[in-house]
Coordinates of N, CA and C in Angstrom, one line a residue:
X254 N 0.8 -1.2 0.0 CA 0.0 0.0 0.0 C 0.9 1.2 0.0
X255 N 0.6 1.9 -0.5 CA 1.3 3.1 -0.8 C 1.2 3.8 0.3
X256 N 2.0 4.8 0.7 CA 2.1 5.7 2.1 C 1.3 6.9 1.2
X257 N 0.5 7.8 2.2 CA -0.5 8.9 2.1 C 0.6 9.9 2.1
X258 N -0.1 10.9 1.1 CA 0.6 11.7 1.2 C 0.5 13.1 2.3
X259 N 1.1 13.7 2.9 CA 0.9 14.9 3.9 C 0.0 15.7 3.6
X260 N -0.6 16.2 2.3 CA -1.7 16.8 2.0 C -3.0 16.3 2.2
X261 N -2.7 15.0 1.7 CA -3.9 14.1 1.9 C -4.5 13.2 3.4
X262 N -3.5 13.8 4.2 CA -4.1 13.6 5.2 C -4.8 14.2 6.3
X263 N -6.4 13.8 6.5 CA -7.4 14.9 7.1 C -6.7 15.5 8.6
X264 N -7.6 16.8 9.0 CA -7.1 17.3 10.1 C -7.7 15.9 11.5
X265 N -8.8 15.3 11.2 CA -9.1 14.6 12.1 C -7.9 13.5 12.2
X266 N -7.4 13.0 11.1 CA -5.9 12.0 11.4 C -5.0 12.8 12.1
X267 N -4.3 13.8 12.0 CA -3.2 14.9 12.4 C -3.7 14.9 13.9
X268 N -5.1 15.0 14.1 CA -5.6 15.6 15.7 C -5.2 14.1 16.1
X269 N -5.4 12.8 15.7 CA -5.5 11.5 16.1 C -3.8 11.5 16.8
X270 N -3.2 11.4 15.3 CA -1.8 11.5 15.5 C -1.3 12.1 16.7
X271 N -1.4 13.5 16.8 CA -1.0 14.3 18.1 C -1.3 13.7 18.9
X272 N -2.8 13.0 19.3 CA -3.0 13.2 20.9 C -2.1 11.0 21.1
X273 N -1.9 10.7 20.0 CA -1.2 9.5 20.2 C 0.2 10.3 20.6
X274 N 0.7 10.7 20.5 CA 2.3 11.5 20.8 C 2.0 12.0 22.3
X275 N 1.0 12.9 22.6 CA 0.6 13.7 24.0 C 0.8 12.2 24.9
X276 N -0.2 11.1 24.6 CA -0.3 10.1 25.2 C 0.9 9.2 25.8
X277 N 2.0 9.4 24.6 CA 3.0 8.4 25.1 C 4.4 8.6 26.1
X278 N 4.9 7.8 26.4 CA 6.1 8.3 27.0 C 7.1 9.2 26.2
X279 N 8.2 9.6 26.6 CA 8.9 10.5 25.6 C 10.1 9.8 25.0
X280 N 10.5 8.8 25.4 CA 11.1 7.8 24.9 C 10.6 6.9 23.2
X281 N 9.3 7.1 23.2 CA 8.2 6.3 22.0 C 9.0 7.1 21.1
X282 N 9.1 5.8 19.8 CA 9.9 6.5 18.6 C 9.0 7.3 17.7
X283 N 9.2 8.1 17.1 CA 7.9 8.5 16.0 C 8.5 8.5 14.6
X284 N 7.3 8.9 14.0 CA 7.6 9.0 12.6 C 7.9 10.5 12.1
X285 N 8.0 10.7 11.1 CA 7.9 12.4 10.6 C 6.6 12.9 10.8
X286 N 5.4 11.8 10.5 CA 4.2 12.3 10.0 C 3.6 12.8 11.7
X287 N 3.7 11.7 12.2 CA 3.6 11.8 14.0 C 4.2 12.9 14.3
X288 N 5.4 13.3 14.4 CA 6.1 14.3 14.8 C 5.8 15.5 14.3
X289 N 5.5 15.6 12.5 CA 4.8 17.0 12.4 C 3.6 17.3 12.7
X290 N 2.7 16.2 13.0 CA 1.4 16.6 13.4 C 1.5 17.1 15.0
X291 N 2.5 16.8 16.1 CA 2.6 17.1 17.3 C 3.0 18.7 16.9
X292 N 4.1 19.0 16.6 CA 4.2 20.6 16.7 C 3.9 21.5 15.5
X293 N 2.7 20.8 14.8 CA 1.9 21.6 13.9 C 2.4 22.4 12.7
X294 N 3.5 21.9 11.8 CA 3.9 21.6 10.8 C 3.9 20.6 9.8
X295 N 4.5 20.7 8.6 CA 4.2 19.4 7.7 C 5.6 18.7 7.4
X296 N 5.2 17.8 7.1 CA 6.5 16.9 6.9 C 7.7 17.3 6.1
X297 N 7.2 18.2 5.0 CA 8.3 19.1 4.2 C 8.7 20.4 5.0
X298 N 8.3 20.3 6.0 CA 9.0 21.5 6.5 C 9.8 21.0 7.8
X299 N 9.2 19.6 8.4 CA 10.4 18.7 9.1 C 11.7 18.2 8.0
X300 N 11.3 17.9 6.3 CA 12.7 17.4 5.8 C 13.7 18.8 6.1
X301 N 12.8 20.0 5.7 CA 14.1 21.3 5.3 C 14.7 21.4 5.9
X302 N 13.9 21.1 7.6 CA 14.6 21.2 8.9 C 16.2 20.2 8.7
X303 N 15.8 19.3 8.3 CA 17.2 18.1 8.5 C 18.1 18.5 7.4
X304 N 17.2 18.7 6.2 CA 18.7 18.9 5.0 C 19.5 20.3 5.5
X305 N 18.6 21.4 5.9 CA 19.8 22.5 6.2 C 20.0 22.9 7.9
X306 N 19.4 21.7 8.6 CA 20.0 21.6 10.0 C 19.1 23.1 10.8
X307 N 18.6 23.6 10.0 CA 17.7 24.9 10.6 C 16.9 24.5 11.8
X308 N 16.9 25.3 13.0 CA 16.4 24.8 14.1 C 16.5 23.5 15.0
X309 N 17.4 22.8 14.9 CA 18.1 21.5 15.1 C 17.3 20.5 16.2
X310 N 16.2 19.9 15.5 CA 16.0 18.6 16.3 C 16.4 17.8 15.8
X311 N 16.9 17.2 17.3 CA 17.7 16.0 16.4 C 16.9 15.0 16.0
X312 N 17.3 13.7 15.2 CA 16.5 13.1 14.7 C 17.4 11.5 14.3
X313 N 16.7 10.3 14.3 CA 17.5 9.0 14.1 C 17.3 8.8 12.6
X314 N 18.0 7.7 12.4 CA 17.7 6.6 11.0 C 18.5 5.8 11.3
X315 N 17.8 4.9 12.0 CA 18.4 3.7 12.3 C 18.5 2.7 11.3
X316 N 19.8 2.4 11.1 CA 20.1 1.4 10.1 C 20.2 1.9 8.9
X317 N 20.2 3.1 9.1 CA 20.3 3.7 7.6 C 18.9 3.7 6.8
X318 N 17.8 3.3 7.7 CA 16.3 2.9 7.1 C 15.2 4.3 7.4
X319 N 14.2 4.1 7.9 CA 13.2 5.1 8.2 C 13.7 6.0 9.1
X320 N 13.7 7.8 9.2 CA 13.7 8.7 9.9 C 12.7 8.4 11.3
X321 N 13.2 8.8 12.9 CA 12.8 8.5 13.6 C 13.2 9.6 14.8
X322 N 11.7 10.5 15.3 CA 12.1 11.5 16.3 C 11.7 10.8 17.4
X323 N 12.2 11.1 18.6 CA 11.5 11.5 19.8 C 10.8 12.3 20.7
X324 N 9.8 12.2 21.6 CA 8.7 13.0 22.1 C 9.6 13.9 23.0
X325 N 10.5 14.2 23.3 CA 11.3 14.2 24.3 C 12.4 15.7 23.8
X326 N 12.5 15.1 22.2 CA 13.3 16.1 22.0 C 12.2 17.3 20.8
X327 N 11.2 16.6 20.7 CA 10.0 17.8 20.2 C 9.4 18.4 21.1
X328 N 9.4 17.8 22.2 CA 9.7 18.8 24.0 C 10.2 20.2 23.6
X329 N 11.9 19.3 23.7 CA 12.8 20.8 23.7 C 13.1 21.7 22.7
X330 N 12.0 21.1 21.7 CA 12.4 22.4 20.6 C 11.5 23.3 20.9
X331 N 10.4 23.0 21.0 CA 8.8 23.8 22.0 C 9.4 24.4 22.5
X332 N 9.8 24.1 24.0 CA 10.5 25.2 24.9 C 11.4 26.0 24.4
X333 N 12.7 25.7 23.5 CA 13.5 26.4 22.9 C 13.3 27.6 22.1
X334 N 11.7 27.3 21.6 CA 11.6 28.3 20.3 C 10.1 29.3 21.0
X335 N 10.4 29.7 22.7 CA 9.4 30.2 23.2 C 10.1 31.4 23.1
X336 N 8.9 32.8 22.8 CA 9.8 34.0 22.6 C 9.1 34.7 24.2
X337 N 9.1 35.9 24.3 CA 8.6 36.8 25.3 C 8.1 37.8 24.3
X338 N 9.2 38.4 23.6 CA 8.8 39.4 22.1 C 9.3 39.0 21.0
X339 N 8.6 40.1 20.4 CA 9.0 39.6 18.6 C 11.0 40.0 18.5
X340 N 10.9 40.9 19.8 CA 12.7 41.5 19.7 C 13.7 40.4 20.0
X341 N 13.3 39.5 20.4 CA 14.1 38.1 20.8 C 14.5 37.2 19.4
X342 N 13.8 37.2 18.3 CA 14.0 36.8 16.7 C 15.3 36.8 16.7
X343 N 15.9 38.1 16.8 CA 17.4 38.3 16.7 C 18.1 37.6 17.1

């Protein structure tokens, strides 16, 4: 079966998705799709993240196979990317 594409997946799967991530320990491995639906981006804007290291979550591929985050470190980009003002950008 062919994998869905990010467009084509409804907001009610994305809301599913997240609250499976809220739910788990922060250890649980996820996917991209899981992971962009937790901090409310799309999967092409998790790749851009990795090809040019922009905002740095880190992220696995184990065995050289499927891309794999954890809850733990989509934590610390949340808190990392918390402003007070727009003057903090800088």
């Amino acid at each position: 079966m062919a994998k869905k594409l990010w467009k084509d997946v409804t907001e009610d799967e994305k809301m599913k998705m997240k609250q499976f991530v809220i739910n788990n320990p922060d250890d649980t491995p996820l996917t991209p799709e899981y992971a962009a639906s937790y901090l409310d981006v799309s999967t092409a804007t998790l790749q851009k993240m990795r090809c040019t290291n922009t905002k740095g979550i880190p992220f696995f591929k184990p065995r050289h196979k499927c891309i794999v985050y954890y809850k733990r470190d989509l934590d610390n980009y949340l808190t990392n990317e918390a402003y007070q003002c727009t003057a903090q950008y800088a």
